Short mmCIF file of C-alpha atoms and ligand atoms in Angstrom, two decimals:
data_model
loop_
_atom_site.label_atom_id
_atom_site.label_comp_id
_atom_site.label_asym_id
_atom_site.label_seq_id
_atom_site.Cartn_x
_atom_site.Cartn_y
_atom_site.Cartn_z
CA UNK A 2 -11.12 -6.08 -21.27
CA UNK A 3 -11.91 -2.83 -19.45
CA UNK A 4 -9.15 -0.23 -19.12
CA UNK A 5 -7.48 -0.38 -15.69
CA UNK A 6 -8.72 2.07 -13.08
CA UNK A 7 -5.13 2.93 -12.16
CA UNK A 8 -1.96 2.61 -14.23
CA UNK A 9 1.40 3.36 -12.65
CA UNK A 10 4.32 3.55 -15.08
CA UNK A 11 7.99 3.76 -14.12
CA UNK A 12 7.27 5.72 -10.96
CA UNK A 13 10.32 7.16 -9.21
CA UNK A 14 10.74 9.09 -6.03
CA UNK A 15 14.26 10.10 -5.12
CA UNK A 16 15.07 12.13 -2.03
CA UNK A 17 18.15 14.31 -2.02
CA UNK A 18 19.98 14.03 1.29
CA UNK A 19 22.36 16.72 2.48
CA UNK A 20 25.57 16.19 4.32
CA UNK A 21 24.99 16.03 8.08
CA UNK A 22 28.71 16.47 8.77
CA UNK A 23 31.45 17.73 6.40
CA UNK A 24 32.99 14.28 5.80
CA UNK A 25 29.66 12.64 5.01
CA UNK A 26 28.68 12.39 1.33
CA UNK A 27 25.54 14.01 0.04
CA UNK A 28 23.49 11.70 -2.13
CA UNK A 29 20.14 10.56 -3.41
CA UNK A 30 17.89 8.04 -1.68
CA UNK A 31 16.13 6.05 -4.40
CA UNK A 32 13.04 5.25 -2.32
CA UNK A 33 10.96 4.27 -5.36
CA UNK A 34 12.92 3.46 -8.46
CA UNK A 35 10.88 2.45 -11.48
CA UNK A 36 7.64 0.93 -10.19
CA UNK A 37 4.96 -0.08 -12.71
CA UNK A 38 1.64 -1.86 -12.21
CA UNK A 39 -2.04 -1.63 -13.04
CA UNK A 40 -5.09 -1.92 -10.86
CA UNK A 41 -8.41 -3.11 -12.28
CA UNK A 42 -11.72 -1.76 -11.04
CA UNK A 43 -12.93 -3.69 -8.00
CA UNK A 44 -9.60 -5.44 -7.54
CA UNK A 45 -7.34 -5.58 -4.48
CA UNK A 46 -3.62 -5.43 -5.13
CA UNK A 47 -1.40 -6.20 -2.14
CA UNK A 48 1.91 -4.30 -2.14
CA UNK A 49 4.30 -6.06 0.19
CA UNK A 50 7.88 -5.69 1.35
CA UNK A 51 10.13 -4.97 4.32
CA UNK A 52 10.09 -1.61 6.03
CA UNK A 53 11.89 0.99 3.89
CA UNK A 54 11.30 -0.81 0.55
CA UNK A 55 9.32 2.15 -0.82
CA UNK A 56 5.79 0.74 -0.67
CA UNK A 57 4.29 3.59 1.39
CA UNK A 58 6.17 6.18 -0.68
CA UNK A 59 4.63 4.60 -3.79
CA UNK A 60 1.15 5.01 -2.29
CA UNK A 61 1.78 8.62 -1.34
CA UNK A 62 3.17 9.50 -4.78
CA UNK A 63 0.07 8.05 -6.47
CA UNK A 64 -2.04 10.44 -4.39
CA UNK A 65 0.48 13.25 -4.89
CA UNK A 66 0.90 13.59 -1.14
CA UNK A 67 4.55 13.42 -2.24
CA UNK A 68 5.61 14.91 -5.55
CA UNK A 69 7.19 12.16 -7.67
CA UNK A 70 10.61 12.49 -9.30
CA UNK A 71 9.52 10.79 -12.53
CA UNK A 72 6.93 8.45 -13.99
CA UNK A 73 3.27 8.52 -14.87
CA UNK A 74 0.10 7.70 -12.98
CA UNK A 75 -3.19 7.54 -14.83
CA UNK A 76 -6.38 7.27 -12.79
CA UNK A 77 -9.65 6.67 -14.66
CA UNK A 78 -8.14 8.08 -17.86
CA UNK A 79 -6.66 11.20 -16.25
CA UNK A 80 -2.93 11.79 -15.83
CA UNK A 81 -2.58 12.52 -12.10
CA UNK A 82 0.76 14.34 -12.34
CA UNK A 83 -0.54 16.64 -15.10
CA UNK A 84 -3.86 17.36 -13.39
CA UNK A 85 -4.92 20.98 -12.88
CA UNK A 86 -5.83 22.19 -9.41
CA UNK A 87 -9.53 21.63 -10.09
CA UNK A 88 -8.92 18.15 -11.55
CA UNK A 89 -6.74 17.32 -8.56
CA UNK A 90 -9.54 18.34 -6.20
CA UNK A 91 -11.84 15.84 -7.93
CA UNK A 92 -9.16 13.18 -7.94
CA UNK A 93 -8.59 13.65 -4.22
CA UNK A 94 -12.22 12.74 -3.64
CA UNK A 95 -12.00 9.63 -5.79
CA UNK A 96 -8.71 8.41 -4.31
CA UNK A 97 -8.63 8.13 -0.52
CA UNK A 98 -6.06 6.83 1.95
CA UNK A 99 -6.36 4.94 5.21
CA UNK A 100 -3.30 5.52 7.35
CA UNK A 101 -1.35 3.04 9.38
CA UNK A 102 -1.53 4.75 12.72
CA UNK A 103 -5.08 5.39 13.87
CA UNK A 104 -3.69 7.31 16.86
CA UNK A 105 -1.96 10.10 14.97
CA UNK A 106 -4.08 10.20 11.81
CA UNK A 107 -7.18 11.63 13.54
CA UNK A 108 -7.23 15.23 14.75
CA UNK A 109 -7.68 14.96 18.55
CA UNK A 110 -9.53 18.28 18.69
CA UNK A 111 -12.23 17.25 16.25
CA UNK A 112 -15.29 15.20 17.16
CA UNK A 113 -16.07 12.03 15.19
CA UNK A 114 -18.86 13.91 13.44
CA UNK A 115 -16.41 16.60 12.30
CA UNK A 116 -13.76 14.09 11.25
CA UNK A 117 -16.10 11.95 9.17
CA UNK A 118 -18.03 14.95 7.82
CA UNK A 119 -14.98 17.05 6.89
CA UNK A 120 -14.62 15.56 3.41
CA UNK A 121 -18.30 16.12 2.69
CA UNK A 122 -17.82 19.80 3.60
CA UNK A 123 -14.65 20.20 1.49
CA UNK A 124 -16.21 18.55 -1.54
CA UNK A 125 -19.66 20.11 -0.94
CA UNK A 126 -21.38 16.74 -0.91
CA UNK A 127 -23.89 17.24 1.90
CA UNK A 128 -24.91 19.86 4.44
CA UNK A 129 -26.64 20.10 7.82
CA UNK A 130 -29.04 17.29 8.64
CA UNK A 131 -28.17 15.36 5.49
CA UNK A 132 -24.49 15.36 6.45
CA UNK A 133 -25.33 14.20 9.98
CA UNK A 134 -27.53 11.39 8.61
CA UNK A 135 -24.79 10.27 6.24
CA UNK A 136 -22.23 10.34 9.03
CA UNK A 137 -24.51 8.26 11.25
CA UNK A 138 -25.04 5.80 8.41
CA UNK A 139 -21.30 5.52 7.74
CA UNK A 140 -20.60 4.89 11.43
CA UNK A 141 -23.11 2.05 11.38
CA UNK A 142 -21.51 0.61 8.25
CA UNK A 143 -18.07 0.50 9.89
CA UNK A 144 -19.44 -1.12 13.03
CA UNK A 145 -19.71 1.94 15.28
CA UNK A 146 -22.78 3.60 16.74
CA UNK A 147 -24.23 6.96 15.68
CA UNK A 148 -24.08 7.77 19.43
CA UNK A 149 -20.31 8.03 18.95
CA UNK A 150 -20.63 11.16 16.81
CA UNK A 151 -20.07 13.69 19.57
CA UNK A 152 -17.09 11.87 21.03
CA UNK A 153 -13.39 12.55 20.43
CA UNK A 154 -10.67 10.18 19.16
CA UNK A 155 -9.05 9.65 22.59
CA UNK A 156 -12.27 8.01 23.80
CA UNK A 157 -11.82 5.09 21.39
CA UNK A 158 -9.66 1.98 21.15
CA UNK A 159 -7.15 1.54 18.31
CA UNK A 160 -9.52 -0.69 16.34
CA UNK A 161 -12.39 1.78 16.75
CA UNK A 162 -10.17 4.65 15.62
CA UNK A 163 -9.22 2.75 12.51
CA UNK A 164 -12.95 2.27 11.85
CA UNK A 165 -13.38 6.05 12.16
CA UNK A 166 -10.52 6.48 9.64
CA UNK A 167 -12.29 4.08 7.27
CA UNK A 168 -15.60 5.97 7.67
CA UNK A 169 -13.74 9.23 6.92
CA UNK A 170 -12.34 7.74 3.70
CA UNK A 171 -15.76 6.39 2.65
CA UNK A 172 -17.55 9.68 3.34
CA UNK A 173 -16.62 11.13 -0.04
CA UNK A 174 -17.65 8.02 -2.03
CA UNK A 175 -14.19 7.19 -3.42
CA UNK A 176 -13.50 4.50 -6.01
CA UNK A 177 -9.89 3.78 -4.97
CA UNK A 178 -8.64 3.39 -1.41
CA UNK A 179 -4.96 3.14 -0.63
CA UNK A 180 -4.78 1.34 2.70
CA UNK A 181 -1.29 1.92 4.09
CA UNK A 182 -0.60 -0.82 6.65
CA UNK A 183 -4.17 -0.47 7.97
CA UNK A 184 -3.88 -3.14 10.65
CA UNK A 185 -0.22 -3.22 11.64
CA UNK A 186 -0.71 -0.87 14.61
CA UNK A 187 -3.67 -2.87 15.92
CA UNK A 188 -3.95 -5.75 18.37
CA UNK A 189 -3.71 -9.12 16.66
CA UNK A 190 -7.16 -9.97 18.04
CA UNK A 191 -8.84 -7.18 16.04
CA UNK A 192 -6.72 -7.24 12.88
CA UNK A 193 -8.95 -9.84 11.21
CA UNK A 194 -12.09 -7.84 12.07
CA UNK A 195 -10.75 -4.75 10.32
CA UNK A 196 -9.68 -6.79 7.28
CA UNK A 197 -13.12 -8.41 7.12
CA UNK A 198 -14.70 -4.97 7.35
CA UNK A 199 -12.58 -3.74 4.44
CA UNK A 200 -13.68 -6.76 2.41
CA UNK A 201 -17.38 -6.23 3.21
CA UNK A 202 -17.15 -2.55 2.29
CA UNK A 203 -15.40 -3.41 -0.96
CA UNK A 204 -18.30 -5.65 -1.93
CA UNK A 205 -20.93 -3.14 -0.90
CA UNK A 206 -19.38 -0.08 -2.56
CA UNK A 207 -17.43 -1.70 -5.43
CA UNK A 208 -14.16 -0.29 -4.10
CA UNK A 209 -10.70 -0.85 -5.52
CA UNK A 210 -7.88 -1.30 -2.99
CA UNK A 211 -4.15 -0.89 -3.01
CA UNK A 212 -3.33 -2.67 0.23
CA UNK A 213 0.16 -1.89 1.54
CA UNK A 214 1.61 -4.28 4.13
CA UNK A 215 4.94 -5.60 5.35
CA UNK A 216 3.57 -9.06 6.01
CA UNK A 217 2.50 -11.45 3.25
CA UNK A 218 0.02 -13.06 5.63
CA UNK A 219 -2.00 -9.84 5.88
CA UNK A 220 -2.63 -9.58 2.16
CA UNK A 221 -3.04 -13.29 1.42
CA UNK A 222 -6.79 -13.65 1.84
CA UNK A 223 -7.93 -10.22 0.79
CA UNK A 224 -5.79 -9.61 -2.34
CA UNK A 225 -6.55 -10.70 -5.89
CA UNK A 226 -2.95 -10.05 -6.91
CA UNK A 227 0.21 -9.37 -4.91
CA UNK A 228 3.29 -7.33 -5.82
CA UNK A 229 6.47 -7.83 -3.78
CA UNK A 230 8.83 -4.86 -3.45
CA UNK A 231 12.51 -4.82 -2.59
CA UNK A 232 14.62 -1.70 -2.31
CA UNK A 233 12.39 0.58 -4.37
CA UNK A 234 11.42 -1.91 -7.08
CA UNK A 235 8.81 -4.60 -7.71
CA UNK A 236 10.56 -7.96 -7.89
CA UNK A 237 7.52 -10.20 -8.36
CA UNK A 238 3.85 -9.73 -9.22
CA UNK A 239 1.25 -12.45 -9.66
CA UNK A 240 -2.26 -13.60 -8.84
CA UNK A 241 -2.47 -14.10 -5.12
CA UNK A 242 -3.05 -17.89 -5.26
CA UNK A 243 -0.31 -18.37 -7.83
CA UNK A 244 2.20 -16.33 -5.79
CA UNK A 245 1.54 -18.26 -2.59
CA UNK A 246 1.63 -21.63 -4.38
CA UNK A 247 4.54 -20.91 -6.64
CA UNK A 248 6.78 -18.04 -5.49
CA UNK A 249 9.59 -17.62 -8.04
CA UNK A 250 11.79 -14.78 -6.81
CA UNK A 251 14.26 -15.84 -4.09
CA UNK A 252 13.17 -12.86 -1.97
CA UNK A 253 9.48 -13.85 -2.16
CA UNK A 254 10.49 -17.45 -1.37
CA UNK A 255 12.29 -16.23 1.76
CA UNK A 256 9.29 -14.12 2.87
CA UNK A 257 7.01 -17.06 2.21
CA UNK A 258 9.16 -19.47 4.19
CA UNK A 259 8.66 -17.32 7.29
CA UNK A 260 4.88 -17.84 7.24
CA UNK A 261 3.90 -20.62 9.69
CA UNK A 262 2.02 -23.53 8.10
CA UNK A 263 -1.16 -24.41 10.05
CA UNK A 264 -0.75 -28.14 9.29
CA UNK A 265 1.90 -29.60 11.71
CA UNK A 266 2.59 -32.53 9.34
CA UNK A 267 3.76 -30.12 6.62
CA UNK A 268 7.35 -29.03 7.04
CA UNK A 269 8.52 -25.88 5.32
CA UNK A 270 12.19 -25.06 5.27
CA UNK A 271 12.83 -21.57 6.61
CA UNK A 272 15.10 -19.43 4.44
CA UNK A 273 16.96 -16.97 6.66
CA UNK A 274 18.21 -13.94 4.79
CA UNK A 275 21.56 -12.66 5.92
CA UNK A 276 21.88 -9.02 6.95
CA UNK A 277 19.56 -6.06 6.65
CA UNK A 278 18.39 -4.64 3.35
CA UNK A 279 21.11 -2.37 1.91
CA UNK A 280 20.62 1.39 2.04
CA UNK A 281 18.58 2.86 -0.83
CA UNK A 282 21.23 5.61 -0.78
CA UNK A 283 23.69 3.14 -2.27
CA UNK A 284 21.77 0.24 -3.78
CA UNK A 285 23.93 -2.73 -4.80
CA UNK A 286 25.00 -3.04 -8.42
CA UNK A 287 23.27 -5.50 -10.75
CA UNK A 288 20.38 -7.22 -8.97
CA UNK A 289 19.67 -5.22 -5.82
CA UNK A 290 18.99 -8.42 -3.92
CA UNK A 291 22.32 -10.08 -4.79
CA UNK A 292 23.98 -9.20 -1.46
CA UNK A 293 21.41 -11.35 0.38
CA UNK A 294 20.32 -13.82 -2.25
CA UNK A 295 21.00 -17.51 -1.50
CA UNK A 296 20.74 -18.32 -5.23
CA UNK A 297 22.91 -15.61 -6.75
CA UNK A 298 25.18 -16.61 -9.58
CA UNK A 299 27.61 -15.14 -12.04
CA UNK A 300 25.76 -12.23 -13.71
CA UNK A 301 23.77 -11.14 -10.64
CA UNK A 302 26.14 -8.49 -9.28
CA UNK A 303 26.74 -6.94 -12.71
CA UNK A 304 23.51 -7.10 -14.67
CA UNK A 305 20.26 -5.65 -13.45
CA UNK A 306 17.34 -8.02 -14.13
CA UNK A 307 14.09 -6.61 -15.54
CA UNK A 308 10.55 -7.47 -14.51
CA UNK A 309 9.33 -9.97 -17.13
CA UNK A 310 6.18 -12.04 -17.54
CA UNK A 311 7.54 -15.57 -17.20
CA UNK A 312 4.17 -17.29 -16.95
CA UNK A 313 0.76 -15.89 -17.82
CA UNK A 314 0.16 -13.02 -15.36
CA UNK A 315 3.24 -13.95 -13.31
CA UNK A 316 5.99 -11.34 -13.46
CA UNK A 317 9.41 -11.72 -11.93
CA UNK A 318 12.66 -9.78 -11.98
CA UNK A 319 15.44 -12.38 -11.65
CA UNK A 320 18.14 -13.86 -13.94
CA UNK A 321 17.01 -17.37 -12.97
CA UNK A 322 13.98 -17.04 -15.26
FE1 SF4 B 420 19.18 -13.82 -6.80
FE2 SF4 B 420 20.42 -13.34 -9.07
FE3 SF4 B 420 17.80 -13.65 -9.06
FE4 SF4 B 420 18.89 -11.48 -8.02
S1 SF4 B 420 18.93 -12.09 -10.16
S2 SF4 B 420 17.29 -12.69 -7.14
S3 SF4 B 420 20.75 -12.31 -7.12
S4 SF4 B 420 19.31 -15.18 -8.54
#
């Protein structure tokens, strides 16, 4: 089997927080706390969890937009955290990000031509007429018109801006795209269009995706595998079909139970989790999910479970298995 394109091993990102007021304790927010996974070439891995679970921080650490606290990331055989400045420049071309908010991620003072062409300038990929032709071609590929080149971001709808963001990422011919909640700021009516576009582009350019989302529904159809995160850790990872058919971790089961079933004759019992996720500043002892878990039992608040392969390709971190 080919070596994975991306290997993430025991990635940690802790943020030190200072005291706001004298009686408040300083501490460490364990935003990402020991995340490991691999990503095969051409694959889409969905990374899912509630807001604040560390999924976006994971994506940003992989790209070194945030400096990690510990761990290792290897991209195409190269250790990202040990990369020299020159190696990092090359890696930045090969690993691109699509941001959640198409409104704030595009510079309002730059025209579409400048936004999409910027990466080609930085990485010296094309100049002058060639750059303009490539930009026009990319705009067509993402469903916009070359006539849009001279326009500015405020002249576009949210969906169109996200298409500009996708064209910007594609401009430097990357192999990995980290899509950080790429549709959550968009109207429901255009979310599917943008997901379909991402799928078409993956086929055409052989892209590999890490697709970050807070909703399991978003990643269901587009992901080959799905990893579920809770409070800075992956609690379950499996092939997409297997995870949706046979969720094992009580947290995944609860997320799954919230997805409406299209068939009215099928009844699915909704599992309502009590309370909000605990603060990553003071994660619960033992299993981090034990304060909300409907299935917790004797060892759960004392012993931390580890992520184990309980069926072929199906990993879960829970004392039940
Ligand atoms: Fe629930 Fe215990 Fe499993 Fe944690 S280890 S998910 S508390 S059953």
